[in-house]
CSV table of C-alpha atoms and ligand atoms in Angstrom, one decimal:
chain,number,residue,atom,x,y,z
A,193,UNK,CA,4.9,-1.8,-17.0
A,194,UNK,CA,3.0,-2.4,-20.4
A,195,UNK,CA,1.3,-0.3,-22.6
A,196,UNK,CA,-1.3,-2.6,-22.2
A,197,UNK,CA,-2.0,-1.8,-19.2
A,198,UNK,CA,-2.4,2.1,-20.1
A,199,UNK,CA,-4.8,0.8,-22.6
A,200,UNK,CA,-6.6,-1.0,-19.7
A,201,UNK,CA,-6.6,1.5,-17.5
A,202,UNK,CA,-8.6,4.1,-18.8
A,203,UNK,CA,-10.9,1.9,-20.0
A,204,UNK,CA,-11.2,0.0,-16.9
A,205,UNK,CA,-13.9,1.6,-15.1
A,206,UNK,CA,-16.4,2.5,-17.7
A,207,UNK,CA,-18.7,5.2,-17.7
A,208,UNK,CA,-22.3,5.7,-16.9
A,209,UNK,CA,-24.3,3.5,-19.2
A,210,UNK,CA,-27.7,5.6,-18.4
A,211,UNK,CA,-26.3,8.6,-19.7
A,212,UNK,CA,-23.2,7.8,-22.0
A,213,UNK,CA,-21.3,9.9,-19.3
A,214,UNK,CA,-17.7,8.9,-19.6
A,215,UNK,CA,-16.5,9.0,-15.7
A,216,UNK,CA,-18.6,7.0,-13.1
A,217,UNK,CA,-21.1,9.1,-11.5
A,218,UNK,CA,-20.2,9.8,-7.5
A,219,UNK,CA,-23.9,8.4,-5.7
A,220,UNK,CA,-23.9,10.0,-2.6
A,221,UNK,CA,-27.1,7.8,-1.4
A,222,UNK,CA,-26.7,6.2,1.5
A,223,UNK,CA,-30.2,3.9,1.2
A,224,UNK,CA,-31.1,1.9,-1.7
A,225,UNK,CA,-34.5,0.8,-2.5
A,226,UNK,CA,-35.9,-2.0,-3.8
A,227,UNK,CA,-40.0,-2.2,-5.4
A,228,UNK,CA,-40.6,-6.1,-3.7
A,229,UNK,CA,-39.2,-6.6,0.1
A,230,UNK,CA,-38.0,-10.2,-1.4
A,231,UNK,CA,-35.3,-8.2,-3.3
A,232,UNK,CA,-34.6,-6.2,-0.1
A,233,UNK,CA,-34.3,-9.7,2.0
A,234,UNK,CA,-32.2,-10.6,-1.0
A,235,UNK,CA,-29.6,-8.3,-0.8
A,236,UNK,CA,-29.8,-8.7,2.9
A,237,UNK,CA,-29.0,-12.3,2.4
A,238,UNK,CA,-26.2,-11.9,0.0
A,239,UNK,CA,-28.4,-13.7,-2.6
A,240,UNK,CA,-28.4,-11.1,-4.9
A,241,UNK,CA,-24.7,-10.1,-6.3
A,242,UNK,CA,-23.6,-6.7,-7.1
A,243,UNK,CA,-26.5,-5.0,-5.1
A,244,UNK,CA,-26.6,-2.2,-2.5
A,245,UNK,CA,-28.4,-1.7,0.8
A,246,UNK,CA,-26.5,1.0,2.8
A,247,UNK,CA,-23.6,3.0,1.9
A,248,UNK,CA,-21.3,2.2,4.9
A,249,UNK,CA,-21.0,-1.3,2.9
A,250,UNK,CA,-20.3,0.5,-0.3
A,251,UNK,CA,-22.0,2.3,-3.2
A,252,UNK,CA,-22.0,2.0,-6.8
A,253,UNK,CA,-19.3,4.2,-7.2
A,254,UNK,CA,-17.0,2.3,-4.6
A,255,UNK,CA,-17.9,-1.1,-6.2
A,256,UNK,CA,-16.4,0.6,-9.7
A,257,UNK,CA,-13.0,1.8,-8.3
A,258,UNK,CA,-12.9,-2.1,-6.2
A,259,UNK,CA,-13.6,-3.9,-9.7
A,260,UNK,CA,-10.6,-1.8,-10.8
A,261,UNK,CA,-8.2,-2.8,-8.5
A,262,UNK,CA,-9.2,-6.4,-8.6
A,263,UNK,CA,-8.6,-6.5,-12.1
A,264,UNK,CA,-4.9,-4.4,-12.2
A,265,UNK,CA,-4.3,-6.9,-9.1
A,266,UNK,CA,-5.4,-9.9,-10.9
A,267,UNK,CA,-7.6,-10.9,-8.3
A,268,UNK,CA,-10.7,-12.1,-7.2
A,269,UNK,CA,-12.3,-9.4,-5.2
A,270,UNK,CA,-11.3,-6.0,-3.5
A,271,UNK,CA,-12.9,-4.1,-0.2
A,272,UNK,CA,-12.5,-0.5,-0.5
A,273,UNK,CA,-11.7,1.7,2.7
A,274,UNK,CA,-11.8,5.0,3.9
A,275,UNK,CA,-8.0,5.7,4.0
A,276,UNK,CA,-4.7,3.1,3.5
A,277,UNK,CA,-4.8,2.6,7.3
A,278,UNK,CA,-8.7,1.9,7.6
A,279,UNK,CA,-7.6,-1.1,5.8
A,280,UNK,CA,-5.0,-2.5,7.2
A,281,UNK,CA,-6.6,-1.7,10.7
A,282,UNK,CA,-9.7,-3.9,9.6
A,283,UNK,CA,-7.5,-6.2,8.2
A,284,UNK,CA,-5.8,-7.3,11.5
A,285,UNK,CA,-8.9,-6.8,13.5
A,286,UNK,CA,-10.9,-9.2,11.5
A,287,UNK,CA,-8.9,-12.1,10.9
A,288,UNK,CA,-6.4,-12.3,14.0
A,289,UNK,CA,-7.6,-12.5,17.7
A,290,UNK,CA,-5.7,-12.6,21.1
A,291,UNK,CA,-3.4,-15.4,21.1
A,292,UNK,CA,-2.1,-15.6,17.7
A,293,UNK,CA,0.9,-14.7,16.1
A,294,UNK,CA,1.9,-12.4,12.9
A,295,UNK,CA,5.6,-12.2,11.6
A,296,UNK,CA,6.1,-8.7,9.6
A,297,UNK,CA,9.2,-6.6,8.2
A,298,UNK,CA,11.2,-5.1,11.1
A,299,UNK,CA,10.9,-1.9,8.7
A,300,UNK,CA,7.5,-1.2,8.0
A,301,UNK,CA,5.7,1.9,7.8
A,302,UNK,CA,5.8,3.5,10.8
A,303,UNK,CA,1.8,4.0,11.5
A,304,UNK,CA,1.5,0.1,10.7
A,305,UNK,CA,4.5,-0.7,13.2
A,306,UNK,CA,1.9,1.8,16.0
A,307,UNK,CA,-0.9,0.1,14.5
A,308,UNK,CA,0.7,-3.0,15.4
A,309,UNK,CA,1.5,-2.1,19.1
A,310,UNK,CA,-2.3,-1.7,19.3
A,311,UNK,CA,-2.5,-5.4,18.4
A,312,UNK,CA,0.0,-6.4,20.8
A,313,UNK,CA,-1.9,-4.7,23.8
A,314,UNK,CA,-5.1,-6.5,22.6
A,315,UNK,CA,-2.8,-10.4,23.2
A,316,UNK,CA,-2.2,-10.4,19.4
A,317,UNK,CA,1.9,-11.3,19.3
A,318,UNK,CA,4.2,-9.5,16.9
A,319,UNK,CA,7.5,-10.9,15.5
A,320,UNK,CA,9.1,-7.9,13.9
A,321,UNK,CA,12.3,-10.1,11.5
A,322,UNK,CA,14.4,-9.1,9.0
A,323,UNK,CA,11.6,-9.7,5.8
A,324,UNK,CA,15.0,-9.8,3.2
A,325,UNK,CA,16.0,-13.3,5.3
A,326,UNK,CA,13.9,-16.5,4.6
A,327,UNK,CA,15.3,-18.0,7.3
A,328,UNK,CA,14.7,-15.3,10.1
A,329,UNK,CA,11.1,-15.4,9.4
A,330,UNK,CA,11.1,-18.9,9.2
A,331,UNK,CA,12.7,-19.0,12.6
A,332,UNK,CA,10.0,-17.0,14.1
A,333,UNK,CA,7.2,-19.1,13.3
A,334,UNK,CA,5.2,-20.5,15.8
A,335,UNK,CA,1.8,-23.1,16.1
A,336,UNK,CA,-0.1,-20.1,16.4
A,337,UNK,CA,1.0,-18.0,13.5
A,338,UNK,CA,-1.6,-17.4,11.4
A,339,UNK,CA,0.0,-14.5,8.8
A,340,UNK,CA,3.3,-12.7,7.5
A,341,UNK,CA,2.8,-9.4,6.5
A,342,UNK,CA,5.4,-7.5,4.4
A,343,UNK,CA,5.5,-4.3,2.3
A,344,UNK,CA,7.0,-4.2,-1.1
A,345,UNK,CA,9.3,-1.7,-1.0
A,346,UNK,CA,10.2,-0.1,2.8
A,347,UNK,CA,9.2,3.3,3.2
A,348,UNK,CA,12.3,5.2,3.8
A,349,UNK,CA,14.6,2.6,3.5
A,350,UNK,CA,13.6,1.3,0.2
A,351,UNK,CA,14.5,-2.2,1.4
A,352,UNK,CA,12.5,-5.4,-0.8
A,353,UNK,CA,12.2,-8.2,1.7
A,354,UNK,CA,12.4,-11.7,-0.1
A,355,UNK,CA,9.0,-12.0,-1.7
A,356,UNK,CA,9.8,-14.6,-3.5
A,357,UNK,CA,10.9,-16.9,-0.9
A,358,UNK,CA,8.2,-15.8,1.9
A,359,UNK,CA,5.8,-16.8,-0.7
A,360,UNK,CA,7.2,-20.3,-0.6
A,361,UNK,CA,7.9,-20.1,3.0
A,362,UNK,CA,3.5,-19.1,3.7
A,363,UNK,CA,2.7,-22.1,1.1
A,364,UNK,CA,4.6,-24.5,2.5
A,365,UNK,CA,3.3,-23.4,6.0
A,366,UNK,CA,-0.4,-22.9,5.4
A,367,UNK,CA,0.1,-19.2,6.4
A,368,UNK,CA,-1.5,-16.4,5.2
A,369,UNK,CA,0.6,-14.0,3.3
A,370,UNK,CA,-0.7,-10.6,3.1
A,371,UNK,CA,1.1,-8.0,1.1
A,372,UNK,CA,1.2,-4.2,1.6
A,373,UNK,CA,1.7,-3.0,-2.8
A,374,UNK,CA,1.5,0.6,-1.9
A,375,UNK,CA,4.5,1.9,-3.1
A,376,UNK,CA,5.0,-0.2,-6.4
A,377,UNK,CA,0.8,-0.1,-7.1
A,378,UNK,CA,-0.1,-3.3,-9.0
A,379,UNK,CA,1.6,-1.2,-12.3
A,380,UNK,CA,4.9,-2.6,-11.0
A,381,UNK,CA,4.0,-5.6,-9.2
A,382,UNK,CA,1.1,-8.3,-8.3
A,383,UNK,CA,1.8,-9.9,-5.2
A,384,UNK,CA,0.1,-12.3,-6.4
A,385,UNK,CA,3.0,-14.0,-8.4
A,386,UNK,CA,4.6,-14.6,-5.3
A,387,UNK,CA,1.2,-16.5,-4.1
A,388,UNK,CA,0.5,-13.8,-1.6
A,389,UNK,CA,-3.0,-13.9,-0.2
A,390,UNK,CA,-4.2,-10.8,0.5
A,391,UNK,CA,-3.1,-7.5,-1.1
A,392,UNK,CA,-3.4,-4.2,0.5
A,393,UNK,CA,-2.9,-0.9,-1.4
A,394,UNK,CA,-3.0,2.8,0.1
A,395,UNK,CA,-5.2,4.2,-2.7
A,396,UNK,CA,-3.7,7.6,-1.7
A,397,UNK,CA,-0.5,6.9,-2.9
A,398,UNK,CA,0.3,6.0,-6.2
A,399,UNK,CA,-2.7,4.5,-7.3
A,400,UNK,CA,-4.7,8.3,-7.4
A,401,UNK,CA,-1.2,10.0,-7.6
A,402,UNK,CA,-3.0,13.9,-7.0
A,403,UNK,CA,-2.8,13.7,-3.2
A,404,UNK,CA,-6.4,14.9,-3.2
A,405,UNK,CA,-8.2,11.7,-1.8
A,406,UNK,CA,-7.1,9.2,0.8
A,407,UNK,CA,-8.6,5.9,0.6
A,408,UNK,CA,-7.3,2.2,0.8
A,409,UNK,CA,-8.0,-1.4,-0.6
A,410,UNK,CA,-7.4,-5.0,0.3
A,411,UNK,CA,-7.8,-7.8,-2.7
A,412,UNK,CA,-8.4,-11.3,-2.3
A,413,UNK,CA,-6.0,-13.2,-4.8
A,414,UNK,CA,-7.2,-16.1,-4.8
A,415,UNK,CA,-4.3,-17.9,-4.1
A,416,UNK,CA,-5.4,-18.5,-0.2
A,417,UNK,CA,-7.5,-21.6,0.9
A,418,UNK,CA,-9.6,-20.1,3.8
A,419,UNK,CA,-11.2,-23.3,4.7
A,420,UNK,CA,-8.0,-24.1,6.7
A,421,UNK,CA,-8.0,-20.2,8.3
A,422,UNK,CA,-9.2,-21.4,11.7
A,423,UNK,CA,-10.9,-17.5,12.4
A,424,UNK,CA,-13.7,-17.5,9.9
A,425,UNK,CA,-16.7,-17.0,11.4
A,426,UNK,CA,-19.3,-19.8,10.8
A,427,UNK,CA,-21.7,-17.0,8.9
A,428,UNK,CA,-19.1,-16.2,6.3
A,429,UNK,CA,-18.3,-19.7,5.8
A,430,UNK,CA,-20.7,-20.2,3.2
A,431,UNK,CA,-20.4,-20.6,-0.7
A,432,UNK,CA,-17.3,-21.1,-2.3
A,433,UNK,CA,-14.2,-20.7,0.5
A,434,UNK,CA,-12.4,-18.4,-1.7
A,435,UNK,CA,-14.9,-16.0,-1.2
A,436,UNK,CA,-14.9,-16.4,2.4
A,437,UNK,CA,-11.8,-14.2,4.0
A,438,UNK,CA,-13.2,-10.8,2.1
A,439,UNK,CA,-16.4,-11.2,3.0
A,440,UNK,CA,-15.2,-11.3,6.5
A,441,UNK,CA,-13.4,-8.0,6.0
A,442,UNK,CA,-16.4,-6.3,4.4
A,443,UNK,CA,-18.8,-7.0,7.0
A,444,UNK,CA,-16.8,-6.8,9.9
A,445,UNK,CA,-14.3,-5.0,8.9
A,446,UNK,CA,-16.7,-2.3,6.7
A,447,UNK,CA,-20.0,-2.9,8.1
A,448,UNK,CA,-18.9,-2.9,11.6
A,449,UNK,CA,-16.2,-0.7,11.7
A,450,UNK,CA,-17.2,1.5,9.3
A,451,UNK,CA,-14.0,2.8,8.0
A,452,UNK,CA,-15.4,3.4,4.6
A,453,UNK,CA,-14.3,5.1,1.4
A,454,UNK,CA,-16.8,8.2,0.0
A,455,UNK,CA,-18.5,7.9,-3.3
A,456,UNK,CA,-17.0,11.2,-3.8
A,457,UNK,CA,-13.2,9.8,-2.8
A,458,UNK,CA,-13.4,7.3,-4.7
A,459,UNK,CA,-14.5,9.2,-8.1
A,460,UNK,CA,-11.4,11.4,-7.3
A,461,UNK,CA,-8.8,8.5,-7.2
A,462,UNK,CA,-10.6,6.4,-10.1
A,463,UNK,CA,-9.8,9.8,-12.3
A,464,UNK,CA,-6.1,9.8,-10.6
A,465,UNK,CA,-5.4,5.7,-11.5
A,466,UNK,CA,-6.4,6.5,-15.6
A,467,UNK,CA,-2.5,8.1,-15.8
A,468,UNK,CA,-0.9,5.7,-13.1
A,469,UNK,CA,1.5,4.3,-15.8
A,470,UNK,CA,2.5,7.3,-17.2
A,471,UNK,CA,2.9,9.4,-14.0
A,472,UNK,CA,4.9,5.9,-12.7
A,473,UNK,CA,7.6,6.0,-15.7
A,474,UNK,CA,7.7,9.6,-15.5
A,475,UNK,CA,8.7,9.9,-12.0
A,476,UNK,CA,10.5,6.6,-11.7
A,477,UNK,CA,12.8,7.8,-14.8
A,478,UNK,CA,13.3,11.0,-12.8
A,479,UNK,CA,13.7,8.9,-9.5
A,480,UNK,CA,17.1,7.1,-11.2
A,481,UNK,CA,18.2,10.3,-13.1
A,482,UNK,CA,18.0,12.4,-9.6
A,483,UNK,CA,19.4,9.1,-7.5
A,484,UNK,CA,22.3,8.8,-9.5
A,485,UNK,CA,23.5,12.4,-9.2
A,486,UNK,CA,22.9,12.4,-5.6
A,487,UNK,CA,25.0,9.5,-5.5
A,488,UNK,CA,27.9,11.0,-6.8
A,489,UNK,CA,27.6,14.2,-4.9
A,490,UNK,CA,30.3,15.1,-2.8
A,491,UNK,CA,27.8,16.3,0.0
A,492,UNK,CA,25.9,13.2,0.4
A,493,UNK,CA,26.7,10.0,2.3
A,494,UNK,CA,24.7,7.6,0.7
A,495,UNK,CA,21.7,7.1,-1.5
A,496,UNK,CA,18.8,4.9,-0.8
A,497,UNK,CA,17.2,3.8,-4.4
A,498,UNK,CA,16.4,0.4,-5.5
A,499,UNK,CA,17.3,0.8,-9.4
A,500,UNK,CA,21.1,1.9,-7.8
A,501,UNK,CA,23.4,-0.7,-8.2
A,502,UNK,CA,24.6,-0.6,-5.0
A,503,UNK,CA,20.9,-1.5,-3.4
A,504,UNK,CA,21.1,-4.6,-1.9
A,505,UNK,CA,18.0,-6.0,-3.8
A,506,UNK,CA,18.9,-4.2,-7.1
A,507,UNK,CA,18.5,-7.5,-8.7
A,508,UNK,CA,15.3,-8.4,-7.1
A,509,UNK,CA,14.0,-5.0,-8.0
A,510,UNK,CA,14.8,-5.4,-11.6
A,511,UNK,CA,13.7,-8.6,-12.4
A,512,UNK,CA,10.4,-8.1,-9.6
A,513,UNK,CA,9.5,-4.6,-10.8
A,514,UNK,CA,11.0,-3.1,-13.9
A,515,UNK,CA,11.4,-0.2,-11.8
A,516,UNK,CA,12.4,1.7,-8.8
A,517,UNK,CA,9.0,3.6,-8.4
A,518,UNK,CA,9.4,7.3,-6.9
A,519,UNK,CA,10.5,6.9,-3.1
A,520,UNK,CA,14.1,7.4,-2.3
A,521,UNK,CA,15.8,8.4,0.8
A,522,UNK,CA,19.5,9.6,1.4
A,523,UNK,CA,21.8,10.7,3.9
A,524,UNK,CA,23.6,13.6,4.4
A,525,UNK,CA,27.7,13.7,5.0
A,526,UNK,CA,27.1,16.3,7.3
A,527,UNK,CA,23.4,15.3,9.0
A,528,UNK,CA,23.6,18.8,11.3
A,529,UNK,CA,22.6,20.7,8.2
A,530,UNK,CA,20.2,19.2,7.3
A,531,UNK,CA,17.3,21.7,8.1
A,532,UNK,CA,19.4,24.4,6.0
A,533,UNK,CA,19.6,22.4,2.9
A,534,UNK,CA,16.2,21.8,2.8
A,535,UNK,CA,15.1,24.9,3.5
A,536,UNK,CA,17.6,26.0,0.1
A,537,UNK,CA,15.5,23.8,-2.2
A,538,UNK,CA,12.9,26.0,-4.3
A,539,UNK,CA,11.0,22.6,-6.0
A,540,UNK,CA,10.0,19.9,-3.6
A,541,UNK,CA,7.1,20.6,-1.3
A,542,UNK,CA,8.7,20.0,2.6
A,543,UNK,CA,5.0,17.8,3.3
A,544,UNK,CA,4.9,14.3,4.3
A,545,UNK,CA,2.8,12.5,2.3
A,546,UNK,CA,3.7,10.4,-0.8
A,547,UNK,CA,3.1,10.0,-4.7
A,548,UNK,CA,2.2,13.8,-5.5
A,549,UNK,CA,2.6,15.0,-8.8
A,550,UNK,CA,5.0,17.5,-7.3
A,551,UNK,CA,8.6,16.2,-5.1
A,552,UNK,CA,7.7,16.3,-1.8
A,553,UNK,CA,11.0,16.4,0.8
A,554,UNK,CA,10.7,15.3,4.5
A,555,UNK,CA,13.5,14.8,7.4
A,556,UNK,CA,12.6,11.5,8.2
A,557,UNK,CA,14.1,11.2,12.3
A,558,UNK,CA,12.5,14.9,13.8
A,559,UNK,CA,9.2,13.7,11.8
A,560,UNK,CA,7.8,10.6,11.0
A,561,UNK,CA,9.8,8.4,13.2
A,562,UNK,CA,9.9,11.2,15.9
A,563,UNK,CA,7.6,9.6,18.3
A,564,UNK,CA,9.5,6.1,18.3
A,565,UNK,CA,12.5,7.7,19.8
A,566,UNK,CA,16.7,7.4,18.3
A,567,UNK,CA,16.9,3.7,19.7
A,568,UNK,CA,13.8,2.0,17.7
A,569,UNK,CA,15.1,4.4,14.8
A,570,UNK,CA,18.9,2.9,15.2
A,571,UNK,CA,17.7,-0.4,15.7
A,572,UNK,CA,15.0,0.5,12.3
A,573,UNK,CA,18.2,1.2,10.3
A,574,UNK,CA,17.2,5.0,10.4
A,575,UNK,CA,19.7,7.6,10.5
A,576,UNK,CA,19.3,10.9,12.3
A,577,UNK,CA,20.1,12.7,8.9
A,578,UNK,CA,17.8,10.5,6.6
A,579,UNK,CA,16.1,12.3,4.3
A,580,UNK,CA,12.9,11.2,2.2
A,581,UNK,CA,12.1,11.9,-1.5
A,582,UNK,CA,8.9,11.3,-3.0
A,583,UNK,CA,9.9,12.1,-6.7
A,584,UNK,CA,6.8,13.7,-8.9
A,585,UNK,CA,6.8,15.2,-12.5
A,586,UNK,CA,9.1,17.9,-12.5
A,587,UNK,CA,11.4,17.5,-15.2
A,588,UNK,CA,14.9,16.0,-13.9
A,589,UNK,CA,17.5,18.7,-15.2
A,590,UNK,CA,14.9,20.7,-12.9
A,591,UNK,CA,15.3,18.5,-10.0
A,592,UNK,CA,19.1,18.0,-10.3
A,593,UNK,CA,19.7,22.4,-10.7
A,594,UNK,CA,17.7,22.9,-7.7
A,595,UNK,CA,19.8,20.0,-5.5
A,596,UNK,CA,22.9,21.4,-7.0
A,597,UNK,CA,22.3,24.8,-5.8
A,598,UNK,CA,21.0,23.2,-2.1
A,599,UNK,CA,24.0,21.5,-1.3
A,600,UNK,CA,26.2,23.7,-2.8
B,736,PLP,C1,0.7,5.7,3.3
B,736,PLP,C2,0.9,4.3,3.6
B,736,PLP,C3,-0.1,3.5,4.2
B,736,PLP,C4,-1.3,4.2,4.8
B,736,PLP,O1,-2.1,4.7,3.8
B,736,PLP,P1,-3.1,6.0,4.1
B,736,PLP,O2,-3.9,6.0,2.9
B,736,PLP,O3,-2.2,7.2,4.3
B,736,PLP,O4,-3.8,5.7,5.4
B,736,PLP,C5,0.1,2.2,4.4
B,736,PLP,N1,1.2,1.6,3.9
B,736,PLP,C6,2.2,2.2,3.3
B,736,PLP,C7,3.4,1.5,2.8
B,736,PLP,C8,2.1,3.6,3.1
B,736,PLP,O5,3.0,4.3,2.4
């Protein structure tokens, strides 16, 4: 994480060059006018770049926080969306259709894993691999594969899958590799070194970092030749290709579906991305500090933290990311007490919900993963005493006192 990037970052989305305002101003229009119909037809027609015609397809205000993200991601172009799932859901829709076939991460978050039973009941077929094995995913590849999707860092597990090499793997295969940057935000990573595709980012989560504003966001790297993605639709395949798979996403997945982000949403989480890299060192610093002593604590079983030498991707998180980001999980010795030791902590919030500016603490198996059942949690890697930790700007000594007197 650079301090160039702080520098870039609260410059990034300018202000309001009518008034010399200094944040962007939220529109809250839905129509936009235009003096001569041939401007209107214009717009209509795509002819006319950077223009609005009605808000479900995005405002001024969206279009700032989307040419934010496209530059932190180094990309081409970004569609913004009402939440993290409104993207991913018009993701999938849009460029997959009954009869193909998408590998992803046996461990992914578990409303994408539901999301992606929907796409199974609509003939869409779903290889769920081990994402840390090349060779598992290149196993499961079939004629009619047509994308590998993959998080960054597994939410609780805190697992990396092999970017590196599924990059390779998508290139060599003509695959589309879409990449789900939510938990490292394009402060730690840009999936785009690893010659992913698509990237998708919850914009709730680290990128606005005040749990205040849910939105979500899918960049086009540029690194994907869509002429060869056999599901573009002949009306978006027009103009240069590389424009081709987001445009797709915006009308169907925006204009038709209308999952779409508020002008008012998005002013809140362009004001929450200025201090990204400070609240990311912050509670990543914290995140180490805490997952250390936890580690060493007589009470616990095992800590889940990729900066921890014994992470199985402790390299790969170093060298990928610089950082472990703020999500840990751990597992009590003795899982049965697990509802009495959180209820002992004073500090972190017991909420779901990730990337707060305060520690928020959850019992992963009775919550989130309670409707999958204790097989597809075993078989997930998730133990009945998991515990999540979304670290946020406490100070650690803080942290650490408060655990100490918890497990005690
Ligand atoms: C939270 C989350 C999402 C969904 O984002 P929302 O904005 O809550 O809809 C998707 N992927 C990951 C990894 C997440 O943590």
């Amino acid at each position: 994480m650079s301090d160039a990037l702080s520098t870039r970052l609260v410059h990034a989305a300018g202000g309001d060059r009518q008034s010399g305002g200094v944040h962007v101003p939220v529109h809250p229009s839905v129509q936009y006018a235009y003096e001569n119909v041939e401007d209107l037809i214009g717009v209509f027609q795509g002819k006319v770049k950077g223009s609005f015609n009605y808000a479900r397809q995005g405002t001024p205000t969206t279009a700032a926080l989307e040419a934010v993200i496209t530059e932190l991601e180094g990309g081409t172009g970004t569609v913004s969306f009402a939440t993290g799932m409104a993207a991913l859901s018009a993701l999938f829709l849009t460029l997959l259709k009954a009869g193909d076939h998408l590998v992803t991460s046996a461990r992914v978050f578990g409303n994408t894993n539901s999301l992606f039973q929907t796409l199974e009941g609509l003939g869409i077929a779903v290889s769920r691999v081990d994402a840390g094995d090349v060779a598992a995913v290149q196993a499961a590849l079939r004629p009619e594969t047509r994308m590998v999707f993959v998080e960054t860092i597994a939410n609780p597990s805190t697992r990396i899958p092999e970017l590196e090499g599924l990059g390779t793997l998508c290139r060599e295969h003509g695959l589309l590799y879409v990449v789900d940057n939510t938990v490292t935000s394009p402060a730690l990573c840009q999936p785009r070194r690893f010659g992913a595709g698509l990237v998708m980012n919850s914009l709730t989560k680290t990128l606005a970092g005040h749990g205040e504003a849910l939105g979500g966001a899918i960049t086009d790297t540029g690194c994907f030749d869509w002429s060869s993605y056999p599901n573009i639709f002949s009306a978006y395949r027009q103009g240069d290709p590389r424009g081709w798979g987001l445009q797709q996403i915006r009308k169907k997945g925006l204009r038709d579906m209308g999952g779409t982000l508020s002008s008012e949403a998005a002013h809140r989480i362009l004001v929450g991305a200025e201090t990204l890299t400070l609240r990311l060192q912050r509670s990543s610093e914290t995140a180490l500090t805490l997952a250390r002593h936890l580690a060493a604590h007589p009470a616990i079983a095992k800590v889940h933290y990729p900066l921890l030498e014994s992470h199985p991707e402790h390299a790969e998180a170093k060298a990928w990311f610089g950082s472990g980001s703020w999500m840990m999980s751990f597992e009590l010795r003795a899982p049965e007490r697990i509802v009495e030791v959180l209820n002992r902590l004073r500090l972190p919030l017991k909420a779901t919900g990730l990337a707060d500016t305060r520690t928020l603490i959850i019992p992963v198996a009775p919550t989130i993963f309670w409707e999958m059942g204790r097989e597809a949690r075993a078989a997930m890697g998730i133990a009945e005493g998991l515990v999540r930790l979304s670290v946020g700007l406490e100070a650690a000594e803080d942290l650490i006192a408060d655990f100490d007197q918890a497990l005690a």
